[in-house]
Amino acid sequence: MVTLTHIGSVPSEVRNAFLFFSVLQFAVGILVNSFIFLVNFWDLVRRQPLSHCDLVLLSLSLTRLVLHGLLLLKAIQLTHFQRLKDPLSFSYQTIIVLWMIVNQAGLWFATCLSLLYCSKIVRFSHAFLLRAASWISRKIPQMLLSAAVLSCVCTLLCLWDFFSGSHFSVVTRLLTNNSTELNLNIAKLGFFHSFLFCSLASIPSFSLFLVSSGVLVFSLGRHVRMMRAKTRGSRDPSLEAHTRALRSLVSFFCLYMLSLCAALFSMPLLTLWHSKAGVMVCVGIMAACPSGHAVILISGNAKLRRAVDTILLWAQSSLRVRVDHKTDPRMSGLC
């Protein structure tokens, strides 16, 4: 039987500080993604038509809400239950695999957003590309549904691979007469296989995202060259649309890669180098990336910006009424 040894532990102050910042990141992530979700969901409740962009943002924010919940569970598991030992606890492995699956679903929805921007903004000259762009702009709801189905299929495959690997590890341990070193290597190999399997499943969606984003970058460069040739100093709506779309997509690419690298780097930190502090830094990065991208999405969307302005105006007027109520002597005499 494997003994539980507390290797590379961190002080309780560090654990408490990490848990505090994890809860803070969870609150911020839930706040900004719930805002995106509720603004668009409220339009559905009022039976107002949602644009294709709103549908994508609704789906993306829903996956981010689940993602933040899993990251909070991961932080709690890491600080209170998962000791730095081999093998990793089954519950901790399950949270990591579920995070990979939900992150993959978010990547599919971000790919739909990139394809939508590409079809709406880029001006194609080839007849086939024009038809493809027109088809994509009309089929966004079906693409979102297909992305959800593909995510479910990948979920089933990843979970089957994960649980079958766990079952194989248990059977192998029984056959090897509980050899400690061999058991550790088998458990580690089985989990790395599931982690790699889930990571490789995101290659098709990530490739589509890169291609469509690359087309946008090329279109922006061509448009800037045309504007320089015309030397027009007036405001250019097409250039602003390119800039907003690329700001959203480039920020997603950078934050997604940062989050994925943190997830990949946390594996050897936990299982090979036994550095819980390093894993805490990686989990913090993984939690900060979705929140940061949600803020960028809000700043680049006119409908969400108007909703933010409405909330701020309401809060400002409520605060002003409260202050006037306190400073008015007639009101104070009634109290």
Short mmCIF file of C-alpha atoms in Angstrom, two decimals:
data_model
loop_
_atom_site.label_atom_id
_atom_site.label_comp_id
_atom_site.label_asym_id
_atom_site.label_seq_id
_atom_site.Cartn_x
_atom_site.Cartn_y
_atom_site.Cartn_z
CA MET A 1 0.00 0.00 0.00
CA VAL A 2 1.29 3.49 -0.89
CA THR A 3 2.12 5.62 2.14
CA LEU A 4 0.93 9.22 2.17
CA THR A 5 3.93 11.47 2.64
CA HIS A 6 3.68 15.24 2.85
CA ILE A 7 6.46 16.27 0.43
CA GLY A 8 7.23 19.87 -0.40
CA SER A 9 4.46 21.29 1.74
CA VAL A 10 3.84 25.02 1.85
CA PRO A 11 3.11 27.16 4.92
CA SER A 12 -0.51 27.56 5.95
CA GLU A 13 -0.27 31.33 5.33
CA VAL A 14 0.62 30.69 1.69
CA ARG A 15 -2.22 28.20 1.34
CA ASN A 16 -4.71 30.61 2.87
CA ALA A 17 -3.50 33.48 0.67
CA PHE A 18 -3.76 31.28 -2.42
CA LEU A 19 -7.27 30.19 -1.46
CA PHE A 20 -8.28 33.83 -0.83
CA PHE A 21 -7.04 34.92 -4.27
CA SER A 22 -8.69 31.86 -5.84
CA VAL A 23 -12.04 32.84 -4.33
CA LEU A 24 -11.46 36.44 -5.49
CA GLN A 25 -10.69 35.28 -9.04
CA PHE A 26 -13.74 33.04 -8.92
CA ALA A 27 -15.93 35.99 -7.85
CA VAL A 28 -14.56 38.24 -10.63
CA GLY A 29 -14.90 35.49 -13.25
CA ILE A 30 -18.45 34.68 -12.18
CA LEU A 31 -19.35 38.39 -12.15
CA VAL A 32 -18.13 39.26 -15.67
CA ASN A 33 -19.26 36.03 -17.34
CA SER A 34 -22.64 36.08 -15.55
CA PHE A 35 -23.05 39.63 -16.81
CA ILE A 36 -22.47 38.53 -20.43
CA PHE A 37 -24.77 35.54 -19.98
CA LEU A 38 -27.60 37.42 -18.25
CA VAL A 39 -27.64 40.36 -20.66
CA ASN A 40 -28.12 38.01 -23.61
CA PHE A 41 -30.36 35.55 -21.74
CA TRP A 42 -32.66 38.40 -20.69
CA ASP A 43 -33.19 39.23 -24.35
CA LEU A 44 -34.19 35.60 -24.88
CA VAL A 45 -36.65 35.81 -21.99
CA ARG A 46 -38.17 38.97 -23.50
CA ARG A 47 -38.30 37.13 -26.84
CA GLN A 48 -36.08 39.62 -28.55
CA PRO A 49 -34.01 38.24 -31.42
CA LEU A 50 -30.36 37.61 -30.62
CA SER A 51 -27.67 38.32 -33.18
CA HIS A 52 -25.29 35.52 -34.08
CA CYS A 53 -22.54 37.25 -32.14
CA ASP A 54 -24.80 37.36 -29.05
CA LEU A 55 -25.48 33.62 -29.39
CA VAL A 56 -21.77 32.86 -29.49
CA LEU A 57 -21.10 35.09 -26.47
CA LEU A 58 -23.96 33.42 -24.59
CA SER A 59 -22.49 29.97 -25.22
CA LEU A 60 -18.93 31.07 -24.46
CA SER A 61 -19.89 32.72 -21.17
CA LEU A 62 -21.74 29.58 -20.07
CA THR A 63 -18.63 27.44 -20.55
CA ARG A 64 -16.56 30.04 -18.68
CA LEU A 65 -18.93 29.85 -15.69
CA VAL A 66 -18.40 26.08 -15.50
CA LEU A 67 -14.67 26.61 -15.99
CA HIS A 68 -14.41 28.96 -13.02
CA GLY A 69 -16.36 26.54 -10.85
CA LEU A 70 -13.93 23.73 -11.71
CA LEU A 71 -10.93 25.95 -11.04
CA LEU A 72 -12.27 26.86 -7.61
CA LEU A 73 -12.76 23.16 -6.85
CA LYS A 74 -9.22 22.55 -8.04
CA ALA A 75 -7.88 25.24 -5.72
CA ILE A 76 -9.78 23.81 -2.73
CA GLN A 77 -8.64 20.29 -3.60
CA LEU A 78 -5.04 21.45 -3.95
CA THR A 79 -4.91 23.37 -0.67
CA HIS A 80 -6.86 21.02 1.59
CA PHE A 81 -6.98 17.50 0.16
CA GLN A 82 -4.27 16.84 -2.43
CA ARG A 83 -0.92 16.15 -0.82
CA LEU A 84 2.19 16.17 -2.95
CA LYS A 85 2.45 12.46 -3.37
CA ASP A 86 2.18 9.91 -6.15
CA PRO A 87 -0.27 8.95 -7.46
CA LEU A 88 -2.56 11.95 -7.70
CA SER A 89 -5.91 11.52 -5.98
CA PHE A 90 -8.72 10.35 -8.22
CA SER A 91 -10.86 13.42 -7.47
CA TYR A 92 -8.01 15.80 -8.40
CA GLN A 93 -7.41 13.93 -11.67
CA THR A 94 -11.15 14.10 -12.44
CA ILE A 95 -11.21 17.88 -11.93
CA ILE A 96 -8.22 18.33 -14.26
CA VAL A 97 -9.78 16.17 -17.00
CA LEU A 98 -13.12 18.00 -16.69
CA TRP A 99 -11.28 21.32 -16.92
CA MET A 100 -9.63 20.16 -20.14
CA ILE A 101 -13.01 19.12 -21.58
CA VAL A 102 -14.78 22.39 -20.70
CA ASN A 103 -11.79 24.40 -21.93
CA GLN A 104 -12.01 22.50 -25.21
CA ALA A 105 -15.72 23.38 -25.53
CA GLY A 106 -14.84 27.04 -24.95
CA LEU A 107 -12.24 26.78 -27.72
CA TRP A 108 -14.91 25.50 -30.15
CA PHE A 109 -17.17 28.45 -29.32
CA ALA A 110 -14.26 30.90 -29.69
CA THR A 111 -13.59 29.32 -33.09
CA CYS A 112 -17.22 29.99 -34.05
CA LEU A 113 -16.71 33.62 -32.99
CA SER A 114 -13.57 33.86 -35.11
CA LEU A 115 -15.35 32.37 -38.14
CA LEU A 116 -18.24 34.81 -37.64
CA TYR A 117 -15.89 37.81 -37.53
CA CYS A 118 -14.10 36.52 -40.60
CA SER A 119 -17.31 36.05 -42.60
CA LYS A 120 -18.77 39.44 -41.61
CA ILE A 121 -15.70 41.70 -41.86
CA VAL A 122 -13.39 40.28 -44.52
CA ARG A 123 -14.19 41.28 -48.10
CA PHE A 124 -13.54 38.28 -50.31
CA SER A 125 -13.08 38.53 -54.06
CA HIS A 126 -13.17 34.83 -55.01
CA ALA A 127 -16.63 33.41 -55.73
CA PHE A 128 -16.10 30.27 -53.61
CA LEU A 129 -14.89 32.27 -50.61
CA LEU A 130 -17.85 34.63 -50.97
CA ARG A 131 -20.26 31.68 -50.87
CA ALA A 132 -18.41 30.14 -47.93
CA ALA A 133 -18.52 33.43 -45.98
CA SER A 134 -22.23 33.85 -46.73
CA TRP A 135 -22.92 30.26 -45.63
CA ILE A 136 -20.97 30.68 -42.38
CA SER A 137 -22.73 33.93 -41.47
CA ARG A 138 -26.13 32.23 -41.94
CA LYS A 139 -25.27 28.95 -40.21
CA ILE A 140 -23.82 30.19 -36.91
CA PRO A 141 -26.64 28.63 -34.78
CA GLN A 142 -26.10 25.28 -36.49
CA MET A 143 -22.34 25.63 -36.02
CA LEU A 144 -22.84 26.30 -32.31
CA LEU A 145 -25.03 23.23 -32.04
CA SER A 146 -22.41 21.19 -33.91
CA ALA A 147 -19.71 22.51 -31.60
CA ALA A 148 -21.79 21.47 -28.58
CA VAL A 149 -22.31 17.98 -30.06
CA LEU A 150 -18.60 17.63 -30.85
CA SER A 151 -17.78 18.73 -27.32
CA CYS A 152 -20.13 16.08 -25.95
CA VAL A 153 -18.52 13.42 -28.13
CA CYS A 154 -15.06 14.51 -27.01
CA THR A 155 -16.31 14.49 -23.42
CA LEU A 156 -17.48 10.89 -23.73
CA LEU A 157 -14.21 9.84 -25.38
CA CYS A 158 -12.06 11.61 -22.80
CA LEU A 159 -14.06 10.24 -19.88
CA TRP A 160 -13.99 6.74 -21.37
CA ASP A 161 -10.23 6.98 -21.82
CA PHE A 162 -9.78 8.37 -18.31
CA PHE A 163 -11.94 5.84 -16.48
CA SER A 164 -10.69 2.90 -18.54
CA GLY A 165 -7.14 4.02 -17.74
CA SER A 166 -8.01 4.19 -14.05
CA HIS A 167 -9.53 0.70 -14.20
CA PHE A 168 -6.41 -0.59 -15.98
CA SER A 169 -4.21 0.91 -13.26
CA VAL A 170 -6.21 -0.81 -10.51
CA VAL A 171 -6.09 -4.18 -12.25
CA THR A 172 -2.35 -3.85 -12.92
CA ARG A 173 -1.66 -3.02 -9.29
CA LEU A 174 -3.42 -6.21 -8.22
CA LEU A 175 -1.45 -8.28 -10.72
CA THR A 176 1.90 -6.79 -9.72
CA ASN A 177 1.46 -7.62 -6.02
CA ASN A 178 1.30 -3.96 -4.95
CA SER A 179 4.81 -3.06 -6.11
CA THR A 180 5.00 0.56 -4.98
CA GLU A 181 7.38 1.95 -7.61
CA LEU A 182 5.64 0.19 -10.47
CA ASN A 183 2.22 1.29 -9.23
CA LEU A 184 3.35 4.91 -9.14
CA ASN A 185 4.66 4.76 -12.70
CA ILE A 186 1.49 3.02 -13.97
CA ALA A 187 -0.81 5.59 -12.35
CA LYS A 188 1.31 8.47 -13.63
CA LEU A 189 1.44 7.06 -17.16
CA GLY A 190 -2.32 6.45 -17.24
CA PHE A 191 -3.17 10.00 -16.19
CA PHE A 192 -0.65 11.57 -18.59
CA HIS A 193 -2.20 9.52 -21.38
CA SER A 194 -5.69 10.87 -20.56
CA PHE A 195 -4.35 14.43 -20.28
CA LEU A 196 -2.57 14.15 -23.64
CA PHE A 197 -5.64 12.58 -25.25
CA CYS A 198 -7.84 15.50 -24.15
CA SER A 199 -5.22 18.01 -25.32
CA LEU A 200 -4.90 16.47 -28.79
CA ALA A 201 -8.69 16.53 -29.25
CA SER A 202 -8.54 20.34 -29.42
CA ILE A 203 -6.26 20.41 -32.49
CA PRO A 204 -9.08 20.67 -35.14
CA SER A 205 -10.82 23.61 -33.43
CA PHE A 206 -7.54 25.37 -32.71
CA SER A 207 -6.45 24.99 -36.35
CA LEU A 208 -9.72 26.54 -37.58
CA PHE A 209 -9.29 29.37 -35.10
CA LEU A 210 -5.75 30.09 -36.33
CA VAL A 211 -6.77 30.01 -40.00
CA SER A 212 -9.74 32.36 -39.60
CA SER A 213 -7.74 34.72 -37.38
CA GLY A 214 -4.91 34.70 -39.92
CA VAL A 215 -7.37 35.65 -42.68
CA LEU A 216 -8.51 38.59 -40.53
CA VAL A 217 -4.92 39.74 -40.01
CA PHE A 218 -4.24 39.53 -43.74
CA SER A 219 -7.46 41.43 -44.49
CA LEU A 220 -6.54 44.14 -42.00
CA GLY A 221 -3.11 44.58 -43.60
CA ARG A 222 -4.63 44.83 -47.04
CA HIS A 223 -7.24 47.33 -45.84
CA VAL A 224 -4.60 49.53 -44.17
CA ARG A 225 -2.57 49.60 -47.38
CA MET A 226 -5.65 50.65 -49.36
CA MET A 227 -6.40 53.45 -46.89
CA ARG A 228 -2.83 54.73 -47.08
CA ALA A 229 -3.06 54.78 -50.86
CA LYS A 230 -6.28 56.79 -50.70
CA THR A 231 -4.94 58.99 -47.84
CA ARG A 232 -8.44 59.42 -46.48
CA GLY A 233 -8.51 61.11 -43.09
CA SER A 234 -12.15 60.43 -42.23
CA ARG A 235 -13.33 57.83 -39.82
CA ASP A 236 -13.21 54.29 -41.25
CA PRO A 237 -15.86 51.86 -39.86
CA SER A 238 -14.23 48.87 -41.56
CA LEU A 239 -10.89 49.54 -39.90
CA GLU A 240 -12.57 49.88 -36.51
CA ALA A 241 -14.42 46.58 -37.05
CA HIS A 242 -11.14 44.85 -37.97
CA THR A 243 -9.43 46.29 -34.90
CA ARG A 244 -12.18 45.27 -32.47
CA ALA A 245 -12.37 41.75 -33.87
CA LEU A 246 -8.62 41.25 -33.82
CA ARG A 247 -8.33 42.63 -30.29
CA SER A 248 -10.82 40.03 -29.14
CA LEU A 249 -9.26 37.14 -31.08
CA VAL A 250 -5.60 37.96 -30.40
CA SER A 251 -6.31 38.39 -26.69
CA PHE A 252 -8.11 35.02 -26.67
CA PHE A 253 -5.18 33.36 -28.45
CA CYS A 254 -2.60 34.78 -26.03
CA LEU A 255 -4.67 34.03 -22.93
CA TYR A 256 -5.62 30.55 -24.16
CA MET A 257 -1.99 29.65 -24.86
CA LEU A 258 -0.94 31.06 -21.49
CA SER A 259 -3.63 29.04 -19.73
CA LEU A 260 -2.78 25.86 -21.66
CA CYS A 261 0.95 26.23 -20.96
CA ALA A 262 0.19 26.74 -17.27
CA ALA A 263 -1.95 23.58 -17.26
CA LEU A 264 0.76 21.56 -19.03
CA PHE A 265 3.53 22.91 -16.81
CA SER A 266 1.55 22.17 -13.64
CA MET A 267 1.69 18.42 -14.33
CA PRO A 268 5.45 17.90 -13.85
CA LEU A 269 5.44 20.48 -11.06
CA LEU A 270 2.98 18.34 -9.13
CA THR A 271 4.04 14.80 -9.98
CA LEU A 272 7.79 15.07 -10.64
CA TRP A 273 9.15 18.12 -8.83
CA HIS A 274 6.57 18.19 -6.01
CA SER A 275 6.31 21.98 -6.00
CA LYS A 276 2.91 22.91 -4.64
CA ALA A 277 3.76 26.63 -4.75
CA GLY A 278 4.49 26.33 -8.48
CA VAL A 279 1.21 24.53 -9.06
CA MET A 280 -0.62 27.29 -7.18
CA VAL A 281 0.90 29.90 -9.52
CA CYS A 282 -0.21 27.84 -12.55
CA VAL A 283 -3.77 27.48 -11.21
CA GLY A 284 -3.88 31.24 -10.59
CA ILE A 285 -2.87 31.90 -14.20
CA MET A 286 -5.47 29.42 -15.47
CA ALA A 287 -8.18 31.24 -13.48
CA ALA A 288 -7.13 34.76 -14.52
CA CYS A 289 -7.16 34.10 -18.29
CA PRO A 290 -10.94 33.51 -18.83
CA SER A 291 -11.82 36.53 -16.68
CA GLY A 292 -9.44 38.76 -18.62
CA HIS A 293 -10.88 37.70 -21.96
CA ALA A 294 -14.44 38.27 -20.72
CA VAL A 295 -13.53 41.86 -19.79
CA ILE A 296 -12.08 42.39 -23.28
CA LEU A 297 -15.25 40.96 -24.86
CA ILE A 298 -17.40 43.37 -22.84
CA SER A 299 -15.27 46.36 -23.83
CA GLY A 300 -15.47 45.44 -27.52
CA ASN A 301 -19.22 44.78 -27.70
CA ALA A 302 -21.56 47.79 -28.09
CA LYS A 303 -24.57 46.05 -26.53
CA LEU A 304 -22.62 44.96 -23.44
CA ARG A 305 -21.03 48.40 -23.10
CA ARG A 306 -24.48 50.00 -23.13
CA ALA A 307 -25.60 47.57 -20.41
CA VAL A 308 -22.55 48.50 -18.31
CA ASP A 309 -23.31 52.22 -18.77
CA THR A 310 -26.93 51.64 -17.74
CA ILE A 311 -25.87 49.84 -14.57
CA LEU A 312 -23.34 52.54 -13.72
CA LEU A 313 -25.89 55.30 -14.26
CA TRP A 314 -28.41 53.46 -12.09
CA ALA A 315 -25.81 52.97 -9.33
CA GLN A 316 -24.76 56.61 -9.56
CA SER A 317 -28.34 57.88 -9.35
CA SER A 318 -29.12 55.54 -6.44
CA LEU A 319 -26.04 56.75 -4.58
CA ARG A 320 -26.97 60.39 -5.25
CA VAL A 321 -30.51 59.87 -3.94
CA ARG A 322 -29.13 58.22 -0.83
CA VAL A 323 -26.67 61.08 -0.21
CA ASP A 324 -29.40 63.71 -0.76
CA HIS A 325 -31.64 61.84 1.65
CA LYS A 326 -28.98 61.94 4.36
CA THR A 327 -28.04 65.61 3.86
CA ASP A 328 -31.60 66.97 3.57
CA PRO A 329 -32.57 68.36 7.05
CA ARG A 330 -36.27 67.76 6.40
CA MET A 331 -35.55 64.09 5.72
CA SER A 332 -33.29 63.77 8.77
CA GLY A 333 -36.04 65.22 10.96
CA LEU A 334 -38.41 62.49 9.87
CA CYS A 335 -36.05 59.76 11.07
#
